[in-house]
Amino acid sequence: MRSTEMSFKSIVRELREMRDGIGNISRRRVEGRHWRNRTRSHIAPDVAPFEPSEQGQWANLPPELLFDIISRVEESETTWPARNVVISCASVCKSWREVTKEIVRTPEECGRLTFPISLKQPGPRESPIHCFIKRDSDNSVYRLYFGFTPSEDESDKLLLAARRIRRATSTDFVITLVADDFSRASNTYLGKLRSNFLGTKFTIYDNQPPGDASFQERSQRSRRFCTKQVSVTGPACNYSIANISYELNVLRTRGPRRMHCAMHSIPFSSIQERGSAPTPTSFPRSFGEKASPPSVSDSKETAEDVSSPSISSSAVALPLRESLVLKNKAPRWHEQLQCWCLNFRGRVTVASVKNFQLVAAVAPPHSIPAAEQEKVILQFGKIGKDIFTMDYRYPLSAYQAFAICLSSFDTKPVCE
């Protein structure tokens, strides 16, 4: 028993050395710039960045032993940065990668983020995943980190980043996996958030369609509405997956902001008993995979956004099923403090017009328990100068939650 324990510890130690770049396996061919760009987010790629030219000493382990080793590593390293060892397992070789992907569960099942695709998958049903956002006002950049609050040594794990780009009639928030590359041609590009001129309506775009077949079919038909050519190395198009609207409050008589989020990619049935939300298992094109050159006709008809400014986005993107709608939880007026208050359970400490909590909007015909209707699916609030917390849970993903929170940063003079 003792020898088995020592063997397991030696494996973990070697995997950690590989992660830090000093092990034998980590010194194999890493294709420079592409792999460095992918690791800036501190989450492993969905697939291994390279195919080892030689088999390491752990590559030919019996399948049963390999499964046991990776299972024990996955169970023992549950927090970051220690969880990087799980990522190292997926980078050893193809057999290790396949076993690791089989063992690692989705955030909904285990409450942990591991691979980049985890950011597109629904969060856990019971307890939320705690994150925080740092705002860089000088560069109009917003970074999403994993954890309760920023650490003193600034070693927080970056999840997503966004840059605000102001245009003549709208504002775009381009969302990527890294903090220094916001090009749509990059293989780290995930999607964007776009606002109207007044900052009262927003559309969330994703670079991949959700798993719903009717949504994909409708989105593919809508490509004819947009014919702007884009780089062949970038995403083929953006799919409209949600709309956010803020109610007008020109006279400032309605109190705090009021918002509604129509999540077209999430069915209302997802919050009902035995319901489920779409859970992607891979990105539309693997990181580092080169796109094949399109034909002349294809390149002329490459779509940028799967909706047209002249056509209602809901008419293009809304599936035939009923979509989930989120609304902000109504605050209560505190007589002593003379302000509107919400119970953020200690996660928000600074009063701000940007603070909100979202719950499901349930129409009378639906029989949803009262406790489920009161469950906060997403909450966002300020805790310091340019620092905000973001806690989300099922059926939202980290990407969807981050995009919704970004809408709160945009200027809304007619809503406050």
XYZ file of N, CA, C and O in Angstrom, residues 98-203:
424
model
N -7.693 11.498 -23.931
C -9.030 10.927 -24.052
C -9.555 10.460 -22.705
O -10.741 10.652 -22.388
N -8.701 9.850 -21.894
C -9.130 9.394 -20.570
C -9.453 10.580 -19.673
O -10.435 10.561 -18.925
N -8.643 11.635 -19.752
C -8.885 12.823 -18.933
C -10.220 13.460 -19.287
O -10.999 13.844 -18.408
N -10.514 13.576 -20.585
C -11.782 14.159 -21.011
C -12.964 13.292 -20.568
O -14.058 13.808 -20.297
N -12.741 11.987 -20.486
C -13.803 11.088 -20.034
C -14.068 11.246 -18.538
O -15.211 11.152 -18.082
N -13.023 11.521 -17.776
C -13.146 11.602 -16.320
C -13.659 12.956 -15.867
O -14.512 13.046 -14.979
N -13.145 14.029 -16.456
C -13.521 15.376 -16.029
C -14.984 15.643 -16.369
O -15.406 15.490 -17.516
N -15.752 16.039 -15.379
C -17.174 16.278 -15.572
C -17.454 17.755 -15.840
O -16.579 18.606 -15.678
N -18.670 18.056 -16.229
C -19.064 19.433 -16.551
C -19.244 20.226 -15.257
O -19.431 19.644 -14.174
N -19.218 21.563 -15.336
C -19.461 22.372 -14.139
C -20.810 22.085 -13.487
O -20.923 22.155 -12.262
N -21.814 21.761 -14.284
C -23.120 21.439 -13.719
C -23.053 20.218 -12.821
O -23.738 20.141 -11.797
N -22.198 19.271 -13.169
C -22.102 18.029 -12.413
C -21.153 18.121 -11.225
O -21.402 17.514 -10.184
N -20.042 18.866 -11.376
C -19.029 18.869 -10.324
C -18.757 20.249 -9.725
O -18.069 20.354 -8.705
N -19.266 21.308 -10.365
C -19.053 22.647 -9.829
C -17.653 23.192 -10.039
O -17.271 24.179 -9.396
N -16.886 22.597 -10.965
C -15.506 23.045 -11.197
C -15.300 23.391 -12.672
O -15.929 22.809 -13.559
N -14.405 24.342 -12.919
C -14.012 24.729 -14.269
C -12.655 24.126 -14.573
O -11.714 24.281 -13.794
N -12.551 23.441 -15.709
C -11.293 22.784 -16.044
C -10.816 23.185 -17.430
O -9.809 23.881 -17.567
N -11.518 22.751 -18.470
C -11.141 23.061 -19.839
C -11.839 24.336 -20.314
O -12.836 24.754 -19.729
N -11.356 24.980 -21.377
C -12.008 26.201 -21.867
C -13.481 26.026 -22.195
O -14.265 26.951 -22.008
N -13.864 24.837 -22.681
C -15.263 24.616 -23.025
C -16.150 24.691 -21.783
O -17.363 24.905 -21.892
N -15.564 24.557 -20.591
C -16.332 24.687 -19.349
C -16.978 26.060 -19.234
O -18.017 26.209 -18.588
N -16.367 27.062 -19.873
C -16.891 28.421 -19.803
C -18.153 28.592 -20.642
O -18.871 29.580 -20.488
N -18.427 27.646 -21.533
C -19.645 27.672 -22.345
C -20.708 26.705 -21.810
O -21.784 26.600 -22.380
N -20.398 25.996 -20.735
C -21.320 25.008 -20.186
C -22.046 25.559 -18.960
O -21.503 26.404 -18.245
N -23.288 25.107 -18.703
C -24.042 25.620 -17.553
C -23.319 25.387 -16.238
O -22.604 24.397 -16.066
N -23.520 26.314 -15.299
C -22.918 26.190 -13.984
C -23.645 25.178 -13.118
O -24.628 24.567 -13.541
N -23.198 25.007 -11.875
C -23.833 24.023 -10.974
C -25.240 24.446 -10.579
O -25.569 25.636 -10.550
N -26.067 23.471 -10.242
C -27.463 23.756 -9.895
C -27.621 24.258 -8.457
O -28.489 25.083 -8.180
N -26.816 23.760 -7.541
C -27.015 24.083 -6.134
C -26.293 25.361 -5.719
O -26.910 26.370 -5.446
N -24.977 25.315 -5.642
C -24.213 26.491 -5.205
C -23.585 27.177 -6.406
O -23.142 26.514 -7.353
N -23.516 28.516 -6.404
C -22.983 29.242 -7.561
C -21.469 29.164 -7.642
O -20.783 28.841 -6.668
N -20.947 29.462 -8.816
C -19.507 29.620 -9.013
C -19.172 31.090 -8.791
O -19.776 31.977 -9.390
N -18.211 31.349 -7.910
C -17.854 32.713 -7.531
C -16.716 33.228 -8.396
O -15.662 32.591 -8.518
N -16.919 34.403 -8.982
C -15.916 35.049 -9.822
C -15.882 36.537 -9.500
O -16.710 37.040 -8.743
N -14.916 37.229 -10.066
C -14.890 38.686 -9.938
C -14.335 39.295 -11.218
O -13.618 38.637 -11.987
N -14.703 40.548 -11.453
C -14.327 41.263 -12.672
C -13.475 42.471 -12.299
O -13.821 43.224 -11.383
N -12.360 42.636 -13.000
C -11.514 43.817 -12.857
C -11.700 44.698 -14.084
O -11.594 44.224 -15.213
N -11.958 45.966 -13.846
C -12.156 46.915 -14.933
C -10.909 47.773 -15.125
O -10.413 48.374 -14.182
N -10.406 47.794 -16.341
C -9.284 48.657 -16.720
C -9.865 49.794 -17.553
O -9.990 49.688 -18.777
N -10.232 50.874 -16.888
C -10.923 51.973 -17.569
C -10.053 52.643 -18.620
O -10.558 53.097 -19.653
N -8.752 52.717 -18.378
C -7.861 53.392 -19.316
C -7.837 52.700 -20.676
O -7.742 53.355 -21.721
N -7.918 51.370 -20.666
C -7.855 50.595 -21.913
C -9.191 49.998 -22.311
O -9.265 49.249 -23.287
N -10.252 50.305 -21.550
C -11.594 49.770 -21.826
C -11.594 48.247 -21.888
O -12.211 47.632 -22.762
N -10.875 47.631 -20.947
C -10.760 46.174 -20.892
C -11.353 45.674 -19.581
O -11.162 46.280 -18.520
N -12.070 44.550 -19.656
C -12.704 43.937 -18.497
C -12.241 42.486 -18.426
O -12.357 41.740 -19.401
N -11.726 42.083 -17.267
C -11.192 40.736 -17.103
C -11.972 39.983 -16.034
O -12.184 40.492 -14.937
N -12.379 38.771 -16.375
C -13.115 37.907 -15.456
C -12.154 36.888 -14.854
O -11.471 36.175 -15.582
N -12.109 36.831 -13.521
C -11.233 35.913 -12.806
C -12.054 34.953 -11.963
O -13.182 35.261 -11.544
N -11.464 33.800 -11.689
C -12.098 32.803 -10.829
C -11.712 33.079 -9.379
O -10.552 33.336 -9.084
N -12.690 33.012 -8.479
C -12.396 33.185 -7.068
C -13.330 34.177 -6.395
O -14.089 34.894 -7.045
N -13.253 34.229 -5.052
C -14.111 35.126 -4.285
C -13.697 36.583 -4.462
O -14.506 37.436 -4.791
N -12.429 36.869 -4.219
C -11.902 38.226 -4.310
C -10.481 38.182 -4.861
O -9.846 37.120 -4.849
N -9.958 39.306 -5.327
C -8.580 39.319 -5.833
C -7.575 38.923 -4.756
O -7.718 39.296 -3.593
N -6.566 38.165 -5.152
C -5.518 37.764 -4.216
C -4.465 38.854 -4.109
O -4.321 39.697 -4.996
N -3.711 38.833 -3.022
C -2.703 39.863 -2.795
C -1.536 39.749 -3.770
O -0.928 40.753 -4.147
N -1.201 38.525 -4.174
C -0.057 38.339 -5.074
C -0.446 38.405 -6.546
O 0.381 38.156 -7.424
N -1.726 38.722 -6.826
C -2.221 38.873 -8.192
C -1.975 37.617 -9.046
O -1.661 37.693 -10.214
N -2.159 36.456 -8.415
C -2.002 35.192 -9.134
C -3.350 34.589 -9.500
O -3.466 33.378 -9.669
N -4.370 35.422 -9.600
C -5.715 34.938 -9.880
C -5.807 34.342 -11.281
O -5.116 34.767 -12.206
N -6.690 33.361 -11.416
C -6.829 32.646 -12.677
C -7.788 33.371 -13.606
O -8.969 33.545 -13.303
N -7.278 33.808 -14.730
C -8.098 34.510 -15.717
C -9.008 33.528 -16.443
O -8.574 32.468 -16.890
N -10.277 33.893 -16.568
C -11.239 33.073 -17.297
C -11.554 33.675 -18.664
O -11.414 33.010 -19.690
N -11.998 34.929 -18.667
C -12.383 35.600 -19.901
C -11.946 37.062 -19.843
O -11.675 37.601 -18.763
N -11.883 37.684 -21.004
C -11.564 39.109 -21.090
C -12.404 39.734 -22.191
O -12.802 39.063 -23.145
N -12.687 41.022 -22.046
C -13.484 41.738 -23.039
C -12.939 43.146 -23.209
O -12.411 43.740 -22.262
N -13.070 43.657 -24.405
C -12.688 45.045 -24.689
C -13.885 45.778 -25.267
O -14.574 45.277 -26.159
N -14.111 46.988 -24.754
C -15.217 47.810 -25.252
C -14.746 48.644 -26.441
O -13.720 49.322 -26.377
N -15.501 48.564 -27.523
C -15.189 49.301 -28.745
C -16.392 50.165 -29.091
O -17.459 49.657 -29.433
N -16.238 51.464 -28.998
C -17.343 52.386 -29.292
C -17.416 52.644 -30.797
O -16.398 52.910 -31.435
N -18.612 52.577 -31.332
C -18.856 52.854 -32.738
C -19.840 54.011 -32.855
O -20.343 54.512 -31.851
N -20.116 54.432 -34.076
C -20.969 55.603 -34.294
C -22.382 55.392 -33.755
O -22.971 56.293 -33.149
N -22.926 54.207 -33.956
C -24.310 53.960 -33.552
C -24.468 52.841 -32.531
O -25.589 52.472 -32.187
N -23.374 52.275 -32.060
C -23.467 51.164 -31.112
C -22.155 51.014 -30.360
O -21.183 51.721 -30.623
N -22.149 50.077 -29.426
C -20.947 49.726 -28.679
C -20.793 48.217 -28.697
O -21.773 47.492 -28.476
N -19.579 47.745 -28.975
C -19.287 46.317 -28.975
C -18.367 45.964 -27.806
O -17.446 46.726 -27.489
N -18.629 44.830 -27.173
C -17.718 44.239 -26.197
C -17.239 42.921 -26.805
O -18.000 41.954 -26.875
N -15.995 42.881 -27.264
C -15.435 41.678 -27.876
C -14.881 40.786 -26.766
O -14.067 41.232 -25.951
N -15.319 39.538 -26.720
C -14.977 38.612 -25.629
C -14.039 37.522 -26.140
O -14.318 36.877 -27.157
N -12.945 37.302 -25.412
C -11.952 36.292 -25.788
C -11.486 35.518 -24.554
O -11.837 35.848 -23.423
N -10.648 34.513 -24.817
C -10.078 33.714 -23.736
C -8.818 34.324 -23.146
O -8.353 33.891 -22.094
N -8.233 35.309 -23.814
C -6.986 35.912 -23.355
C -7.180 37.409 -23.168
O -8.155 37.991 -23.645
N -6.228 38.028 -22.496
C -6.389 39.433 -22.129
C -5.674 40.398 -23.058
O -5.710 41.603 -22.824
N -5.039 39.905 -24.101
C -4.256 40.805 -24.955
C -4.464 40.567 -26.441
O -3.666 41.005 -27.257
N -5.519 39.863 -26.813
C -5.802 39.625 -28.222
C -7.311 39.637 -28.418
O -8.004 38.687 -28.054
N -7.824 40.724 -29.011
C -9.262 40.875 -29.191
C -9.657 40.879 -30.661
O -10.678 41.444 -31.040
N -8.857 40.212 -31.473
C -9.152 40.117 -32.888
C -10.154 38.999 -33.145
O -10.060 37.910 -32.568
N -11.116 39.254 -34.044
C -12.078 38.209 -34.402
C -11.417 37.085 -35.178
O -11.951 35.979 -35.265
N -10.242 37.343 -35.748
C -9.535 36.312 -36.488
C -8.772 35.382 -35.557
O -8.274 34.344 -35.994
N -8.682 35.728 -34.281
C -7.937 34.906 -33.330
C -8.704 33.639 -32.985
O -9.943 33.634 -32.959
N -7.971 32.561 -32.710
C -8.645 31.319 -32.318
C -9.076 31.342 -30.858
O -9.623 30.362 -30.358
N -8.853 32.463 -30.156
C -9.341 32.605 -28.788
C -10.617 33.440 -28.723
O -11.154 33.657 -27.637
N -11.105 33.906 -29.868
C -12.332 34.705 -29.923
C -13.540 33.830 -29.615
O -13.685 32.735 -30.156
N -14.425 34.296 -28.722
C -15.612 33.529 -28.329
C -16.918 34.154 -28.776
O -17.897 33.453 -29.012
N -16.974 35.486 -28.866
C -18.214 36.143 -29.246
C -18.156 37.610 -28.868
O -17.089 38.176 -28.613
N -19.334 38.232 -28.800
C -19.370 39.659 -28.484
C -20.734 40.037 -27.931
O -21.726 39.295 -28.060
N -20.756 41.232 -27.336
C -21.988 41.860 -26.872
C -22.122 43.177 -27.621
O -21.170 43.956 -27.686
N -23.284 43.435 -28.197
C -23.489 44.669 -28.968
C -24.700 45.418 -28.413
O -25.746 44.827 -28.149
N -24.553 46.742 -28.277
C -25.634 47.576 -27.754
C -26.186 48.465 -28.857
O -25.558 48.662 -29.904
N -27.368 49.024 -28.600
C -27.906 50.022 -29.514
C -27.330 51.397 -29.147
O -26.498 51.525 -28.242
N -27.783 52.432 -29.822
C -27.208 53.767 -29.633
C -27.422 54.287 -28.209
O -26.532 54.910 -27.623
N -28.595 54.032 -27.618
C -28.919 54.544 -26.293
C -28.378 53.675 -25.170
O -28.407 54.085 -24.002
N -27.900 52.485 -25.496
C -27.427 51.589 -24.447
C -28.553 50.957 -23.657
O -28.384 50.571 -22.499
N -29.717 50.829 -24.276
C -30.882 50.241 -23.611
C -31.166 48.817 -24.063
O -31.860 48.083 -23.366
N -30.655 48.423 -25.221
C -30.866 47.069 -25.735
C -29.529 46.482 -26.174
O -28.721 47.153 -26.825
N -29.342 45.206 -25.828
C -28.088 44.516 -26.125
C -28.394 43.156 -26.747
O -29.433 42.548 -26.456
N -27.477 42.691 -27.576
C -27.560 41.347 -28.155
C -26.267 40.607 -27.848
O -25.174 41.141 -28.062
